Short mmCIF file of C-alpha atoms in Angstrom, two decimals:
data_model
loop_
_atom_site.label_atom_id
_atom_site.label_comp_id
_atom_site.label_asym_id
_atom_site.label_seq_id
_atom_site.Cartn_x
_atom_site.Cartn_y
_atom_site.Cartn_z
CA UNK A 1 46.97 48.35 25.97
CA UNK A 2 45.55 52.23 24.57
CA UNK A 3 42.71 54.54 24.92
CA UNK A 4 41.20 55.83 21.86
CA UNK A 5 39.06 58.86 22.04
CA UNK A 6 35.39 59.15 20.40
CA UNK A 7 36.32 61.15 18.15
CA UNK A 8 39.17 58.79 16.39
CA UNK A 9 36.83 56.06 17.02
CA UNK A 10 34.58 56.76 13.53
CA UNK A 11 37.42 57.78 11.74
CA UNK A 12 40.32 54.71 12.24
CA UNK A 13 39.04 52.14 14.42
CA UNK A 14 37.51 50.13 11.31
CA UNK A 15 37.47 45.88 12.30
CA UNK A 16 38.62 44.13 9.61
CA UNK A 17 38.99 40.43 9.23
CA UNK A 18 42.82 39.57 8.99
CA UNK A 19 41.84 36.74 6.77
CA UNK A 20 42.37 36.47 2.90
CA UNK A 21 39.18 35.56 1.22
CA UNK A 22 37.26 31.83 0.99
CA UNK A 23 38.03 30.69 4.57
CA UNK A 24 36.20 28.44 5.73
CA UNK A 25 35.97 26.70 9.47
CA UNK A 26 34.19 24.54 11.90
CA UNK A 27 34.08 25.34 15.11
CA UNK A 28 33.52 22.61 18.23
CA UNK A 29 30.46 23.70 20.62
CA UNK A 30 31.65 22.19 23.65
CA UNK A 31 28.67 20.35 25.83
CA UNK A 32 29.35 21.20 29.36
CA UNK A 33 29.09 18.22 31.05
CA UNK A 34 28.95 20.25 34.64
CA UNK A 35 26.25 22.49 33.81
CA UNK A 36 23.30 22.76 36.04
CA UNK A 37 20.24 22.96 34.51
CA UNK A 38 17.30 24.95 35.76
CA UNK A 39 13.71 24.04 35.54
CA UNK A 40 11.96 24.72 31.98
CA UNK A 41 9.77 27.35 34.75
CA UNK A 42 13.17 29.49 35.00
CA UNK A 43 14.30 28.89 31.60
CA UNK A 44 10.59 30.74 30.26
CA UNK A 45 11.37 32.75 32.50
CA UNK A 46 14.97 33.64 30.34
CA UNK A 47 13.25 33.92 27.43
CA UNK A 48 10.42 35.87 29.00
CA UNK A 49 13.74 38.28 30.06
CA UNK A 50 15.03 37.64 26.69
CA UNK A 51 12.30 38.89 23.87
CA UNK A 52 10.57 41.34 26.18
CA UNK A 53 11.51 44.87 24.64
CA UNK A 54 10.86 43.02 20.82
CA UNK A 55 7.57 43.49 19.00
CA UNK A 56 5.16 41.13 19.03
CA UNK A 57 7.65 39.16 21.98
CA UNK A 58 6.09 36.45 24.31
CA UNK A 59 4.26 38.80 26.46
CA UNK A 60 4.27 42.12 27.24
CA UNK A 61 6.06 42.70 30.47
CA UNK A 62 8.36 46.11 29.64
CA UNK A 63 8.16 48.98 27.82
CA UNK A 64 10.02 48.62 24.99
CA UNK A 65 12.24 51.33 25.91
CA UNK A 66 15.72 49.31 26.44
CA UNK A 67 17.36 46.13 24.37
CA UNK A 68 16.71 43.22 25.85
CA UNK A 69 19.11 40.30 25.61
CA UNK A 70 19.70 37.19 27.13
CA UNK A 71 19.76 37.13 30.76
CA UNK A 72 20.99 33.37 31.54
CA UNK A 73 19.66 32.11 35.25
CA UNK A 74 22.03 32.93 37.64
CA UNK A 75 24.63 30.56 39.04
CA UNK A 76 23.44 28.32 35.77
CA UNK A 77 26.12 26.81 33.69
CA UNK A 78 25.76 26.95 29.85
CA UNK A 79 25.56 23.54 28.45
CA UNK A 80 26.91 24.73 25.54
CA UNK A 81 29.68 26.53 24.48
CA UNK A 82 32.53 27.77 22.59
CA UNK A 83 36.20 28.93 22.44
CA UNK A 84 37.57 32.24 21.83
CA UNK A 85 40.32 34.11 21.66
CA UNK A 86 40.83 37.79 22.11
CA UNK A 87 44.01 39.74 22.66
CA UNK A 88 47.99 39.34 21.96
CA UNK A 89 49.05 37.21 23.32
CA UNK A 90 45.87 34.74 23.02
CA UNK A 91 43.67 34.82 25.94
CA UNK A 92 41.19 31.47 26.12
CA UNK A 93 37.81 31.74 27.37
CA UNK A 94 34.80 29.70 26.71
CA UNK A 95 31.55 31.92 25.50
CA UNK A 96 28.06 31.31 24.78
CA UNK A 97 27.58 31.82 21.16
CA UNK A 98 24.31 33.26 20.99
CA UNK A 99 21.75 33.10 17.85
CA UNK A 100 19.01 35.78 19.13
CA UNK A 101 21.99 38.74 20.22
CA UNK A 102 24.30 40.84 18.51
CA UNK A 103 26.75 42.09 21.67
CA UNK A 104 29.83 40.32 22.28
CA UNK A 105 30.31 40.90 25.88
CA UNK A 106 32.70 39.51 28.49
CA UNK A 107 33.31 39.97 32.31
CA UNK A 108 36.76 41.29 32.54
CA UNK A 109 39.12 43.17 35.41
CA UNK A 110 36.86 46.19 35.42
CA UNK A 111 33.73 43.41 36.54
CA UNK A 112 32.74 44.91 40.43
CA UNK A 113 33.51 42.16 42.76
CA UNK A 114 31.97 39.27 43.44
CA UNK A 115 29.87 39.10 40.34
CA UNK A 116 32.31 36.73 38.49
CA UNK A 117 33.74 34.53 40.84
CA UNK A 118 34.70 31.37 39.29
CA UNK A 119 35.18 32.18 35.95
CA UNK A 120 38.22 33.29 33.12
CA UNK A 121 38.34 36.35 32.42
CA UNK A 122 39.38 38.71 29.82
CA UNK A 123 42.11 41.34 30.95
CA UNK A 124 42.41 44.13 28.85
CA UNK A 125 45.37 45.28 30.48
CA UNK A 126 47.69 41.92 29.25
CA UNK A 127 46.42 42.50 25.76
CA UNK A 128 48.94 44.99 23.57
CA UNK A 129 46.14 45.08 20.94
CA UNK A 130 43.21 45.87 23.17
CA UNK A 131 42.31 49.74 22.85
CA UNK A 132 39.56 51.40 25.60
CA UNK A 133 37.34 52.85 23.36
CA UNK A 134 36.72 56.19 25.11
CA UNK A 135 33.04 57.17 25.44
CA UNK A 136 31.63 54.07 24.05
CA UNK A 137 29.59 52.24 26.55
CA UNK A 138 26.77 49.28 26.41
CA UNK A 139 23.59 48.80 28.73
CA UNK A 140 21.69 45.47 28.41
CA UNK A 141 17.96 46.16 30.04
CA UNK A 142 15.94 42.91 31.07
CA UNK A 143 12.65 42.61 31.22
CA UNK A 144 12.27 41.72 34.65
CA UNK A 145 13.29 45.58 35.52
CA UNK A 146 16.95 44.78 36.07
CA UNK A 147 20.54 45.49 33.72
CA UNK A 148 23.92 45.05 33.20
CA UNK A 149 26.13 47.31 31.10
CA UNK A 150 29.61 48.14 30.81
CA UNK A 151 32.74 50.19 28.80
CA UNK A 152 34.26 48.94 25.10
CA UNK A 153 37.31 47.96 24.44
CA UNK A 154 38.82 47.00 20.43
CA UNK A 155 40.90 43.88 20.42
CA UNK A 156 41.59 40.98 17.99
CA UNK A 157 38.84 38.07 18.57
CA UNK A 158 39.81 35.02 16.65
CA UNK A 159 37.57 31.86 16.56
CA UNK A 160 39.37 28.31 15.34
CA UNK A 161 41.73 30.27 13.16
CA UNK A 162 39.91 33.12 12.07
CA UNK A 163 40.79 36.81 13.87
CA UNK A 164 39.06 40.17 13.54
CA UNK A 165 41.29 43.04 14.33
CA UNK A 166 39.51 45.88 16.57
CA UNK A 167 36.65 43.96 16.96
CA UNK A 168 34.16 45.46 20.02
CA UNK A 169 34.65 43.48 23.23
CA UNK A 170 32.40 44.89 25.31
CA UNK A 171 33.28 44.56 29.15
CA UNK A 172 31.08 43.67 31.88
CA UNK A 173 31.30 46.18 35.09
CA UNK A 174 28.00 45.72 36.56
CA UNK A 175 25.45 42.68 36.13
CA UNK A 176 24.75 39.10 37.91
CA UNK A 177 27.02 36.27 37.70
CA UNK A 178 25.43 33.77 34.66
CA UNK A 179 28.47 30.61 35.26
CA UNK A 180 30.19 31.58 32.33
CA UNK A 181 32.99 33.88 30.71
CA UNK A 182 30.79 35.89 28.89
CA UNK A 183 28.22 35.85 25.02
CA UNK A 184 29.14 35.96 21.37
CA UNK A 185 26.26 37.27 19.59
CA UNK A 186 25.33 36.39 16.51
CA UNK A 187 22.01 37.94 15.37
CA UNK A 188 22.38 41.51 13.11
CA UNK A 189 24.08 44.03 14.13
CA UNK A 190 20.83 46.38 14.63
CA UNK A 191 20.56 44.41 17.99
CA UNK A 192 24.08 45.76 19.60
CA UNK A 193 23.76 48.03 22.25
CA UNK A 194 27.18 49.71 22.19
CA UNK A 195 26.23 53.97 22.34
CA UNK A 196 27.27 56.03 20.56
CA UNK A 197 28.70 54.32 18.00
CA UNK A 198 26.82 50.70 17.55
CA UNK A 199 29.22 47.77 16.95
CA UNK A 200 28.92 45.14 14.60
CA UNK A 201 29.49 41.39 15.09
CA UNK A 202 32.29 39.08 14.69
CA UNK A 203 30.34 37.57 12.27
CA UNK A 204 29.31 40.71 10.36
CA UNK A 205 33.20 41.70 10.25
CA UNK A 206 34.62 38.07 9.02
CA UNK A 207 31.86 37.22 6.40
CA UNK A 208 33.45 38.95 3.53
CA UNK A 209 36.12 36.86 4.51
CA UNK A 210 34.55 33.58 4.03
CA UNK A 211 33.80 31.34 1.40
CA UNK A 212 30.36 32.46 1.90
CA UNK A 213 28.53 34.49 4.25
CA UNK A 214 26.62 31.78 5.58
CA UNK A 215 27.33 29.62 9.21
CA UNK A 216 25.48 26.61 10.46
CA UNK A 217 24.86 25.10 13.38
CA UNK A 218 24.77 21.38 14.69
CA UNK A 219 23.94 21.01 18.57
CA UNK A 220 23.41 17.57 19.91
CA UNK A 221 22.18 15.77 22.81
CA UNK A 222 24.53 15.73 25.84
CA UNK A 223 27.22 16.11 23.24
CA UNK A 224 29.36 18.28 21.53
CA UNK A 225 28.78 19.66 18.22
CA UNK A 226 29.58 22.50 15.77
CA UNK A 227 29.36 25.99 14.75
CA UNK A 228 30.84 26.29 10.84
CA UNK A 229 31.54 28.91 9.01
CA UNK A 230 31.88 29.70 5.36
CA UNK A 231 30.11 26.87 4.08
CA UNK A 232 27.89 23.98 4.76
CA UNK A 233 29.04 20.69 5.67
CA UNK A 234 26.24 18.09 4.26
CA UNK A 235 27.63 15.06 6.35
CA UNK A 236 25.58 16.80 9.06
CA UNK A 237 22.23 16.79 7.62
CA UNK A 238 19.84 14.55 5.83
CA UNK A 239 17.43 14.86 3.16
CA UNK A 240 16.73 18.74 1.56
CA UNK A 241 17.24 21.91 3.28
CA UNK A 242 14.09 23.69 3.43
CA UNK A 243 14.46 27.54 3.28
CA UNK A 244 13.05 30.92 4.02
CA UNK A 245 13.30 34.05 3.51
CA UNK A 246 14.67 36.03 6.68
CA UNK A 247 13.33 39.61 7.93
CA UNK A 248 14.41 41.43 11.19
CA UNK A 249 12.72 42.99 14.38
CA UNK A 250 14.87 46.14 16.24
CA UNK A 251 16.68 43.58 18.59
CA UNK A 252 18.10 41.80 15.13
CA UNK A 253 16.47 38.32 15.29
CA UNK A 254 17.28 36.53 12.07
CA UNK A 255 12.72 36.05 11.66
CA UNK A 256 11.34 33.57 8.98
CA UNK A 257 7.30 32.92 8.95
CA UNK A 258 5.57 29.69 9.66
CA UNK A 259 2.42 28.77 7.52
CA UNK A 260 1.11 26.80 10.69
CA UNK A 261 1.79 23.10 12.53
CA UNK A 262 1.01 19.52 13.20
CA UNK A 263 1.28 17.04 15.86
CA UNK A 264 2.15 13.59 15.38
CA UNK A 265 0.72 12.19 12.08
CA UNK A 266 -2.33 15.14 12.76
CA UNK A 267 -3.80 17.65 9.79
CA UNK A 268 -1.82 20.83 9.74
CA UNK A 269 -3.52 23.34 11.15
CA UNK A 270 -3.25 26.90 9.43
CA UNK A 271 -2.29 29.51 11.95
CA UNK A 272 0.62 31.62 10.81
CA UNK A 273 3.36 32.93 12.94
CA UNK A 274 7.17 34.50 12.82
CA UNK A 275 9.19 32.55 14.74
CA UNK A 276 13.58 32.64 15.52
CA UNK A 277 16.31 29.94 16.01
CA UNK A 278 17.70 30.76 19.12
CA UNK A 279 21.01 28.91 20.01
CA UNK A 280 20.35 30.94 23.57
CA UNK A 281 17.27 29.91 24.03
CA UNK A 282 16.78 26.25 25.55
CA UNK A 283 13.31 25.64 24.85
CA UNK A 284 11.17 25.45 22.06
CA UNK A 285 8.37 28.05 22.55
CA UNK A 286 5.26 28.28 21.21
CA UNK A 287 2.33 30.04 21.72
CA UNK A 288 -0.10 28.43 24.70
CA UNK A 289 -2.49 27.21 22.19
CA UNK A 290 -0.18 25.36 20.27
CA UNK A 291 1.89 24.16 22.85
CA UNK A 292 -1.37 22.74 24.55
CA UNK A 293 -2.92 20.82 21.37
CA UNK A 294 0.40 19.13 21.39
CA UNK A 295 0.74 18.00 24.97
CA UNK A 296 -2.98 17.23 24.67
CA UNK A 297 -2.02 14.26 22.66
CA UNK A 298 0.15 12.45 25.20
CA UNK A 299 -1.68 10.69 28.21
CA UNK A 300 -0.96 11.52 31.56
CA UNK A 301 0.46 15.13 30.69
CA UNK A 302 -0.25 18.21 33.23
CA UNK A 303 0.15 21.93 32.49
CA UNK A 304 1.02 24.54 35.01
CA UNK A 305 0.98 28.43 34.90
CA UNK A 306 4.35 29.83 34.96
CA UNK A 307 3.51 33.64 36.35
CA UNK A 308 3.76 35.27 33.64
CA UNK A 309 1.14 33.99 31.35
CA UNK A 310 2.43 31.24 29.70
CA UNK A 311 2.65 27.55 30.57
CA UNK A 312 5.24 24.43 31.00
CA UNK A 313 3.90 21.06 30.79
CA UNK A 314 4.54 18.04 32.73
CA UNK A 315 4.42 14.09 31.28
CA UNK A 316 4.93 10.47 32.86
CA UNK A 317 8.63 9.67 31.97
CA UNK A 318 6.95 6.20 30.85
CA UNK A 319 5.67 7.86 27.57
CA UNK A 320 9.48 9.58 26.90
CA UNK A 321 9.62 7.13 23.56
CA UNK A 322 6.49 7.60 22.32
CA UNK A 323 6.09 11.69 22.22
CA UNK A 324 4.67 12.72 18.98
CA UNK A 325 6.93 14.64 16.39
CA UNK A 326 6.50 18.39 15.55
CA UNK A 327 6.20 19.54 12.67
CA UNK A 328 6.23 23.33 11.01
CA UNK A 329 4.92 23.95 7.72
CA UNK A 330 7.68 26.47 6.09
CA UNK A 331 7.42 28.21 2.90
CA UNK A 332 5.50 24.92 1.11
CA UNK A 333 7.79 22.70 2.88
CA UNK A 334 7.62 20.69 6.57
CA UNK A 335 10.16 20.90 9.50
CA UNK A 336 10.18 18.02 11.87
CA UNK A 337 10.99 17.67 14.87
CA UNK A 338 11.32 14.02 16.21
CA UNK A 339 8.91 13.29 19.85
CA UNK A 340 11.92 12.17 21.36
CA UNK A 341 13.94 15.73 20.79
CA UNK A 342 10.33 17.61 22.98
CA UNK A 343 11.62 16.23 27.07
CA UNK A 344 13.40 19.16 28.45
CA UNK A 345 14.73 17.47 31.57
CA UNK A 346 13.40 14.43 34.07
CA UNK A 347 11.69 15.50 37.31
CA UNK A 348 11.00 13.64 40.02
CA UNK A 349 8.57 10.75 41.00
CA UNK A 350 8.73 9.87 37.50
CA UNK A 351 7.75 13.32 35.67
CA UNK A 352 9.23 15.05 32.97
CA UNK A 353 9.11 18.56 32.18
CA UNK A 354 8.26 18.82 28.50
CA UNK A 355 10.33 20.94 25.93
CA UNK A 356 7.85 22.35 24.06
CA UNK A 357 5.92 25.54 25.81
CA UNK A 358 3.27 28.19 25.70
CA UNK A 359 4.57 31.95 25.85
CA UNK A 360 1.67 33.33 25.81
CA UNK A 361 -1.74 34.43 24.10
CA UNK A 362 0.61 35.06 20.89
CA UNK A 363 3.53 36.79 19.59
CA UNK A 364 6.74 35.15 18.10
CA UNK A 365 7.67 31.35 18.36
CA UNK A 366 11.53 31.36 19.72
CA UNK A 367 13.37 27.94 18.80
CA UNK A 368 15.43 27.04 20.83
CA UNK A 369 18.02 23.97 21.99
CA UNK A 370 14.92 21.39 21.92
CA UNK A 371 14.07 22.51 18.01
CA UNK A 372 18.14 22.64 17.57
CA UNK A 373 19.32 19.41 18.89
CA UNK A 374 16.89 17.82 16.28
CA UNK A 375 17.24 20.28 13.52
CA UNK A 376 20.51 21.29 11.48
CA UNK A 377 20.33 25.23 11.03
CA UNK A 378 21.09 27.40 7.81
CA UNK A 379 21.87 31.31 8.39
CA UNK A 380 22.48 32.46 5.36
CA UNK A 381 23.33 36.20 5.40
CA UNK A 382 24.33 36.28 1.24
CA UNK A 383 20.81 35.04 0.68
CA UNK A 384 18.85 36.52 3.59
CA UNK A 385 17.47 33.10 4.09
CA UNK A 386 17.26 30.58 6.85
CA UNK A 387 17.86 26.67 6.56
CA UNK A 388 16.51 23.92 8.25
CA UNK A 389 16.85 19.95 7.82
CA UNK A 390 16.85 16.80 9.70
CA UNK A 391 20.35 16.56 11.57
CA UNK A 392 22.66 13.79 11.71
#
């Protein structure tokens, strides 16, 4: 392992793909059957922390002075993880691929004792291609006032056989224990937290080597799925892909406009809001009014205030197979989540936690895993758009 001065960084350390153009890869997403799932209330609190710094976020609980990304519940394993190789020789780690953030951070032997128990660490000292980027640091602020921080290395990062040389790898020094080796952000570069020199994501660095600057996500309920890079696999969806122009905020989220929604076979409610599809969020989060409208059509349902202005919902599990569909109106078309996907988890005494929850009075909608298990999702940076189709 070598060390580079910050001045040398700008002049000589440029993350470059080591691959020829025209590449495509399909990377398995492993469903972690040993994952301990948090309650819907805890999952909603995680999302609140993540979006506290975003303009039009779920609700206001921060001063907006820092960058806020995923803070998984302590000691809760992530349900979906993907293999990544870092360094030379390759060190295999399973990371959470997060379309809602822009940092690649991992636990390493720099991490303070007691934080990363039971997870595989990245060992930069064992990699001949690792370089410490002197003067470069990162720090993530969370909506609850805590933070994570560390130093930055440059190393080879390979996913599905496609390698980026000199990829920024952020080493955790201080943070909570998140029950996984780290996280790989796939949002826009503007959300990256490294200072003084903001770094690019792995996808941003590799996309010029791909057949097309696009990636797709296919999550599955309690089963393995895939991230596909460079192409769109038509066998993973049915019908046409509905596209919408993408734009962003200061945290790098790929946002798109929603024109309205409907529940079951009801008429469209014309109420516009922005949304983002986020693999780092578990729930389908909309405004309180939209969530209440949905669950008002489920007999026996009830709501509970989460303590931060949001609402979570419960309903009799006997109705699990009869939940209404939830449809978004997007760019003159519709995207429908079948009712069978709108459960978060079974509770006790015959009660289930709903997967559609309220994030407060307004702000953006966060289309997390509840949405993504039903909907094949396309992130098309070449055409600056996002796309959705019913998964198969």
